[in-house]
Amino acid sequence: MRYHTHIATSIAAGAGVAITGDASFTFPYVVGIAIGALLPDIDEPNSYIGRRSLGLAKVIKSIFGHRGITHSILASGLIFYLHTMYNNDFTLGIAYGYAFHILGDFFSKRGVPFFSPLSKKKFKPPLTYETGGGAETLIFYLAVIGSFYMLYKYQLYTQLF
């Protein structure tokens, strides 16, 4: 999934969490979601975040490979644990964005190694999309439309500032 689709789908999912759960759709929460949605790709030097990582992405990729440990339940769990240590809307957004990124990549043709580093086996459902393909473009636009719908239908915009 491309970076803008990760951000759009994660914000839409984060809006859904805010509507149905205890999260507040605040500006720090949304910024955290956007950052968290990019973080798992720190293992790819050519990714949006990897190109801005000052060489860190190359180091991580050389040790773990792309879609290795950064795309696992363990990594997501560690991010949620950090949220418990620094409990605020921003860190909650990062944790949700990170988890939503992994979920988005789960539906891609390449899948994700949920149990890395214990296993390199990648999991994916029967119905998948091709990164950069027409289905991903459709997912992006549906996420944007869904986000705007929830912003106005549930007046989430009133919590932003």
Tab-separated table of N, CA and C in Angstrom, residues 1-2 5-6 67 101 103-110 127-136 139:
chain	number	residue	atom	x	y	z
A	1	MET	N	0.856	-1.170	0.000
A	1	MET	CA	0.000	0.000	0.000
A	1	MET	C	0.902	1.233	0.000
A	2	ARG	N	0.537	2.204	-0.791
A	2	ARG	CA	1.318	3.443	-0.843
A	2	ARG	C	1.034	4.296	0.391
A	5	THR	N	-2.313	6.113	0.882
A	5	THR	CA	-3.427	5.211	1.158
A	5	THR	C	-3.363	4.726	2.607
A	6	HIS	N	-2.149	4.460	3.099
A	6	HIS	CA	-2.011	4.088	4.513
A	6	HIS	C	-2.552	5.201	5.415
A	67	ARG	N	9.148	-5.694	5.468
A	67	ARG	CA	7.990	-6.446	5.963
A	67	ARG	C	8.453	-7.615	6.822
A	101	HIS	N	-1.849	0.222	9.710
A	101	HIS	CA	-0.901	0.006	8.610
A	101	HIS	C	-0.715	-1.498	8.382
A	103	LEU	N	-2.642	-3.924	9.284
A	103	LEU	CA	-3.895	-4.479	8.777
A	103	LEU	C	-4.051	-4.200	7.281
A	104	GLY	N	-3.714	-2.993	6.850
A	104	GLY	CA	-3.793	-2.656	5.430
A	104	GLY	C	-2.869	-3.521	4.590
A	105	ASP	N	-1.643	-3.741	5.058
A	105	ASP	CA	-0.700	-4.585	4.320
A	105	ASP	C	-1.094	-6.057	4.355
A	106	PHE	N	-1.826	-6.468	5.381
A	106	PHE	CA	-2.334	-7.844	5.451
A	106	PHE	C	-3.172	-8.158	4.215
A	107	PHE	N	-3.938	-7.180	3.726
A	107	PHE	CA	-4.803	-7.397	2.572
A	107	PHE	C	-4.080	-7.260	1.235
A	108	SER	N	-2.787	-6.939	1.255
A	108	SER	CA	-2.024	-6.840	0.007
A	108	SER	C	-1.599	-8.235	-0.454
A	109	LYS	N	-1.217	-8.354	-1.720
A	109	LYS	CA	-0.809	-9.643	-2.278
A	109	LYS	C	0.381	-10.243	-1.544
A	110	ARG	N	1.249	-9.402	-0.944
A	110	ARG	CA	2.440	-9.893	-0.250
A	110	ARG	C	2.157	-10.333	1.181
A	127	LEU	N	-8.855	-12.639	-0.572
A	127	LEU	CA	-9.099	-11.459	-1.404
A	127	LEU	C	-8.042	-10.400	-1.085
A	128	THR	N	-7.215	-10.069	-2.062
A	128	THR	CA	-6.126	-9.117	-1.846
A	128	THR	C	-6.132	-8.044	-2.925
A	129	TYR	N	-5.284	-7.030	-2.736
A	129	TYR	CA	-5.118	-5.968	-3.729
A	129	TYR	C	-3.645	-5.876	-4.126
A	130	GLU	N	-3.399	-5.297	-5.263
A	130	GLU	CA	-2.038	-5.051	-5.754
A	130	GLU	C	-1.646	-3.628	-5.385
A	131	THR	N	-0.482	-3.474	-4.748
A	131	THR	CA	0.000	-2.143	-4.377
A	131	THR	C	0.124	-1.281	-5.630
A	132	GLY	N	-0.494	-0.115	-5.605
A	132	GLY	CA	-0.458	0.791	-6.740
A	132	GLY	C	-1.481	0.487	-7.815
A	133	GLY	N	-2.280	-0.555	-7.631
A	133	GLY	CA	-3.263	-0.950	-8.631
A	133	GLY	C	-4.589	-0.223	-8.475
A	134	GLY	N	-5.517	-0.582	-9.325
A	134	GLY	CA	-6.831	0.048	-9.319
A	134	GLY	C	-7.596	-0.166	-8.023
A	135	ALA	N	-7.482	-1.362	-7.445
A	135	ALA	CA	-8.186	-1.633	-6.189
A	135	ALA	C	-7.660	-0.733	-5.073
A	136	GLU	N	-6.335	-0.521	-5.038
A	136	GLU	CA	-5.800	0.368	-4.004
A	136	GLU	C	-6.289	1.798	-4.212
A	139	ILE	N	-9.695	1.967	-2.835
A	139	ILE	CA	-9.629	1.958	-1.364
A	139	ILE	C	-9.286	3.348	-0.853
